[in-house]
PDB file of C-alpha atoms in Angstrom:
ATOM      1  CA  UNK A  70     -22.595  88.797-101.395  1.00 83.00           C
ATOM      2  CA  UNK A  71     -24.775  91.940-101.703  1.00 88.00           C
ATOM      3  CA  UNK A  72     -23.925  92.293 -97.831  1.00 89.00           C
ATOM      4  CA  UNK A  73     -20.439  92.446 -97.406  1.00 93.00           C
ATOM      5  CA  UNK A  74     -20.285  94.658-100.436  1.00 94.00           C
ATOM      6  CA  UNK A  75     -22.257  96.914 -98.487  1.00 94.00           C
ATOM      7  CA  UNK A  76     -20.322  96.376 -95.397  1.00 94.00           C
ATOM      8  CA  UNK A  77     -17.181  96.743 -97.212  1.00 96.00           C
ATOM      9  CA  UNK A  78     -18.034 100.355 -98.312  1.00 96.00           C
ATOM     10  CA  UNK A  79     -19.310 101.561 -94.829  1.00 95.00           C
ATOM     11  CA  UNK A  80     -16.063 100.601 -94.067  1.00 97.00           C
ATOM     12  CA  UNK A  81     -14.406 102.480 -96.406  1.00 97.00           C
ATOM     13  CA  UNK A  82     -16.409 105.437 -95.462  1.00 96.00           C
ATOM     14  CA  UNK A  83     -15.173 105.336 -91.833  1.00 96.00           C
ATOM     15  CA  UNK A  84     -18.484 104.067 -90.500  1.00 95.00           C
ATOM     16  CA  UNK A  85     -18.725 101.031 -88.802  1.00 93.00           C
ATOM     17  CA  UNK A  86     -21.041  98.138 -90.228  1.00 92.00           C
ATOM     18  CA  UNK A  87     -23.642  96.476 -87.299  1.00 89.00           C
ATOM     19  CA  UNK A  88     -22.974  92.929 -87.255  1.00 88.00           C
ATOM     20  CA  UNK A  89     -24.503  91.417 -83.740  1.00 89.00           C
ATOM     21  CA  UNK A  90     -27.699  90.113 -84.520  1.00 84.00           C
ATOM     22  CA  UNK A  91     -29.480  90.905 -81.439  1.00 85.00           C
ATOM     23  CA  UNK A  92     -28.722  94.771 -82.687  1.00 85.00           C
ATOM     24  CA  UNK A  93     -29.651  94.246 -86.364  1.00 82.00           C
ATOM     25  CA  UNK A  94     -32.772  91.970 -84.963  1.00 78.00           C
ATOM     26  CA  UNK A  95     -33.798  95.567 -83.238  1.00 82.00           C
ATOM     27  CA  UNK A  96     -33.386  97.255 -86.205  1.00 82.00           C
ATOM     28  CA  UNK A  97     -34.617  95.479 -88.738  1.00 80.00           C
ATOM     29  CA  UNK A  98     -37.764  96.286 -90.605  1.00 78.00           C
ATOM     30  CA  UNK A  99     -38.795  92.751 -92.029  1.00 76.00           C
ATOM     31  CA  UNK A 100     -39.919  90.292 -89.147  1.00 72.00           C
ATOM     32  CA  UNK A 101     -39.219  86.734 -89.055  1.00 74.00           C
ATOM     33  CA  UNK A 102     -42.308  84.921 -88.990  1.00 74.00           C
ATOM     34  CA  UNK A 103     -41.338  82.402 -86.141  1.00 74.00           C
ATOM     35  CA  UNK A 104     -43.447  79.448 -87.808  1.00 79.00           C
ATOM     36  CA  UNK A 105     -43.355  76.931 -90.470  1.00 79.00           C
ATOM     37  CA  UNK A 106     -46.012  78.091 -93.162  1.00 82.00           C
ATOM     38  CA  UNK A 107     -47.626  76.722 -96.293  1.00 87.00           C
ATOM     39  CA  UNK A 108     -45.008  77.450 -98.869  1.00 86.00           C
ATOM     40  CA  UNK A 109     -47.955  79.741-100.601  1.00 87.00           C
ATOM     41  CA  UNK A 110     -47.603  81.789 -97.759  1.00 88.00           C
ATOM     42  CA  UNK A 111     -43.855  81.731 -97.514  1.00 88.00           C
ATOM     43  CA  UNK A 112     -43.899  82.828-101.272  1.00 89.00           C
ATOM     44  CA  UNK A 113     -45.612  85.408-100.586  1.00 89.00           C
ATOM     45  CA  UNK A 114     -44.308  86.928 -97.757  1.00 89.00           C
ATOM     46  CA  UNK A 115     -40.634  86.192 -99.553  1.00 90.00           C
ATOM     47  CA  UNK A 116     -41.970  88.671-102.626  1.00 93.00           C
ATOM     48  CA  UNK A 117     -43.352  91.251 -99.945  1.00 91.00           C
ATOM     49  CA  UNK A 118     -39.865  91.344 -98.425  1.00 91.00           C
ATOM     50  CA  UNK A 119     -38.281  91.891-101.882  1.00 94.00           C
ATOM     51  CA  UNK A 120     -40.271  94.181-102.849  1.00 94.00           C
ATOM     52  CA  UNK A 121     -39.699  96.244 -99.625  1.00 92.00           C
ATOM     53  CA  UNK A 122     -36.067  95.744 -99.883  1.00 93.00           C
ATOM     54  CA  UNK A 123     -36.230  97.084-104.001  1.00 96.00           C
ATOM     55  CA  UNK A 124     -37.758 100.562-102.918  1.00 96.00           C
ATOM     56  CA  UNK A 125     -35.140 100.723 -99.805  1.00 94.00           C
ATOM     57  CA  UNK A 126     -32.575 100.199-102.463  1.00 96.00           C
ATOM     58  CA  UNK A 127     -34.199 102.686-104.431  1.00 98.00           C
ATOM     59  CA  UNK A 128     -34.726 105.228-101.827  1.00 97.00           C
ATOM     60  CA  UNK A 129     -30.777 104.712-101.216  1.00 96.00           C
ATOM     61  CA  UNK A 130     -29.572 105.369-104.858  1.00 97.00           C
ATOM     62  CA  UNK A 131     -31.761 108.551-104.672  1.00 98.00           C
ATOM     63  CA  UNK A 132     -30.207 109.433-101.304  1.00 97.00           C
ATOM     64  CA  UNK A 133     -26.721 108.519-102.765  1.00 97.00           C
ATOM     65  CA  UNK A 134     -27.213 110.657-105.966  1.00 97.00           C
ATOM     66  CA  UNK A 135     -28.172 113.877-103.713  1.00 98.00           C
ATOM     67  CA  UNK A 136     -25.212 113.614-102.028  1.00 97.00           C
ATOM     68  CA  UNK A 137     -22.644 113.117-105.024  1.00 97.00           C
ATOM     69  CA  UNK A 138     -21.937 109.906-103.485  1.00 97.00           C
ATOM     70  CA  UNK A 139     -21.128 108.039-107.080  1.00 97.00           C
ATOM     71  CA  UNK A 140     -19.551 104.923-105.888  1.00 97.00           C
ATOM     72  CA  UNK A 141     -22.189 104.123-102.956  1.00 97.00           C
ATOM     73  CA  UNK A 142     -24.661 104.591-105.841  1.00 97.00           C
ATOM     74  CA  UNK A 143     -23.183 102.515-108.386  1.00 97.00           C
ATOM     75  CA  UNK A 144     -22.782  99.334-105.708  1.00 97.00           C
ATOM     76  CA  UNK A 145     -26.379 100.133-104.930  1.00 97.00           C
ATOM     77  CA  UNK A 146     -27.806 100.348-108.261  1.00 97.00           C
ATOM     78  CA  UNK A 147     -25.628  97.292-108.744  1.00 96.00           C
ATOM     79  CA  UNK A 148     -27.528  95.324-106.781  1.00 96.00           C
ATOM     80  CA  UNK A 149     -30.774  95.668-108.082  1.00 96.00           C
ATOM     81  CA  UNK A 150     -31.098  93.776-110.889  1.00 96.00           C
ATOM     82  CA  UNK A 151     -30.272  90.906-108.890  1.00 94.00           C
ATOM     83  CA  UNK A 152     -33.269  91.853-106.323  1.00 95.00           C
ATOM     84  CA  UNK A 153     -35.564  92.671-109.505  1.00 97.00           C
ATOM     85  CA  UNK A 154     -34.667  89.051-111.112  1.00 97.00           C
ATOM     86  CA  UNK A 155     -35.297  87.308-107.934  1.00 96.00           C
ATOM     87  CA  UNK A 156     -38.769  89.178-108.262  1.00 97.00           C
ATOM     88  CA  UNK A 157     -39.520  88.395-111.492  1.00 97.00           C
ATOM     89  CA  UNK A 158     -38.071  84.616-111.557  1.00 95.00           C
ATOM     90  CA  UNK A 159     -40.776  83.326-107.934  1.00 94.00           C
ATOM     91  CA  UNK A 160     -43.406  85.474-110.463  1.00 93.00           C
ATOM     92  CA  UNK A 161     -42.756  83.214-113.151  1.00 93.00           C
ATOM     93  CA  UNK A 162     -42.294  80.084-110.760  1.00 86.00           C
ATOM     94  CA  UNK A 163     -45.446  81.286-109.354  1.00 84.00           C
ATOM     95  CA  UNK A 164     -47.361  81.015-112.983  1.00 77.00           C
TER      96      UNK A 164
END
């Protein structure tokens, strides 16, 4: 959902919002590990990945605030909670 709400506002901005996944596979900064793992490791390497995307987020609502961008900053301060809940509820699975 996140996605096309982000997608959506690109949009809206006149830019245009990458969706062939050999492109987005080029720029993407999380790697698909290629192999099943031990679901330890998956955990883990799921938490890494949200944690990564929480501080892009972050770095974006920062970016977004600089440029008096109110709405892109609202949709992305929007979305995380949900990222920070996901976090917190695999923590408490975790326990």
């Amino acid at each position: 959902d996140e996605i096309d709400v982000i997608a959506e506002r690109l949009l809206q901005l006149d830019e245009v919002p990458e969706n062939k996944i050999d492109k987005l596979a080029l720029q993407a900064k999380l790697t698909a590990k290629g192999q099943p793992e031990p679901s330890e490791e998956m955990i883990k390497d799921v938490l890494e990945d949200l944690k990564y995307i929480i501080a892009a987020v972050r770095h974006l609502v920062e970016l977004t605030d600089e440029a008096g961008d109110t709405v892109t900053n609202d949709i992305m301060t929007g979305i995380l909670p949900t990222l920070e809940k996901k976090v917190w509820m695999i923590n408490a699975f975790r326990s």
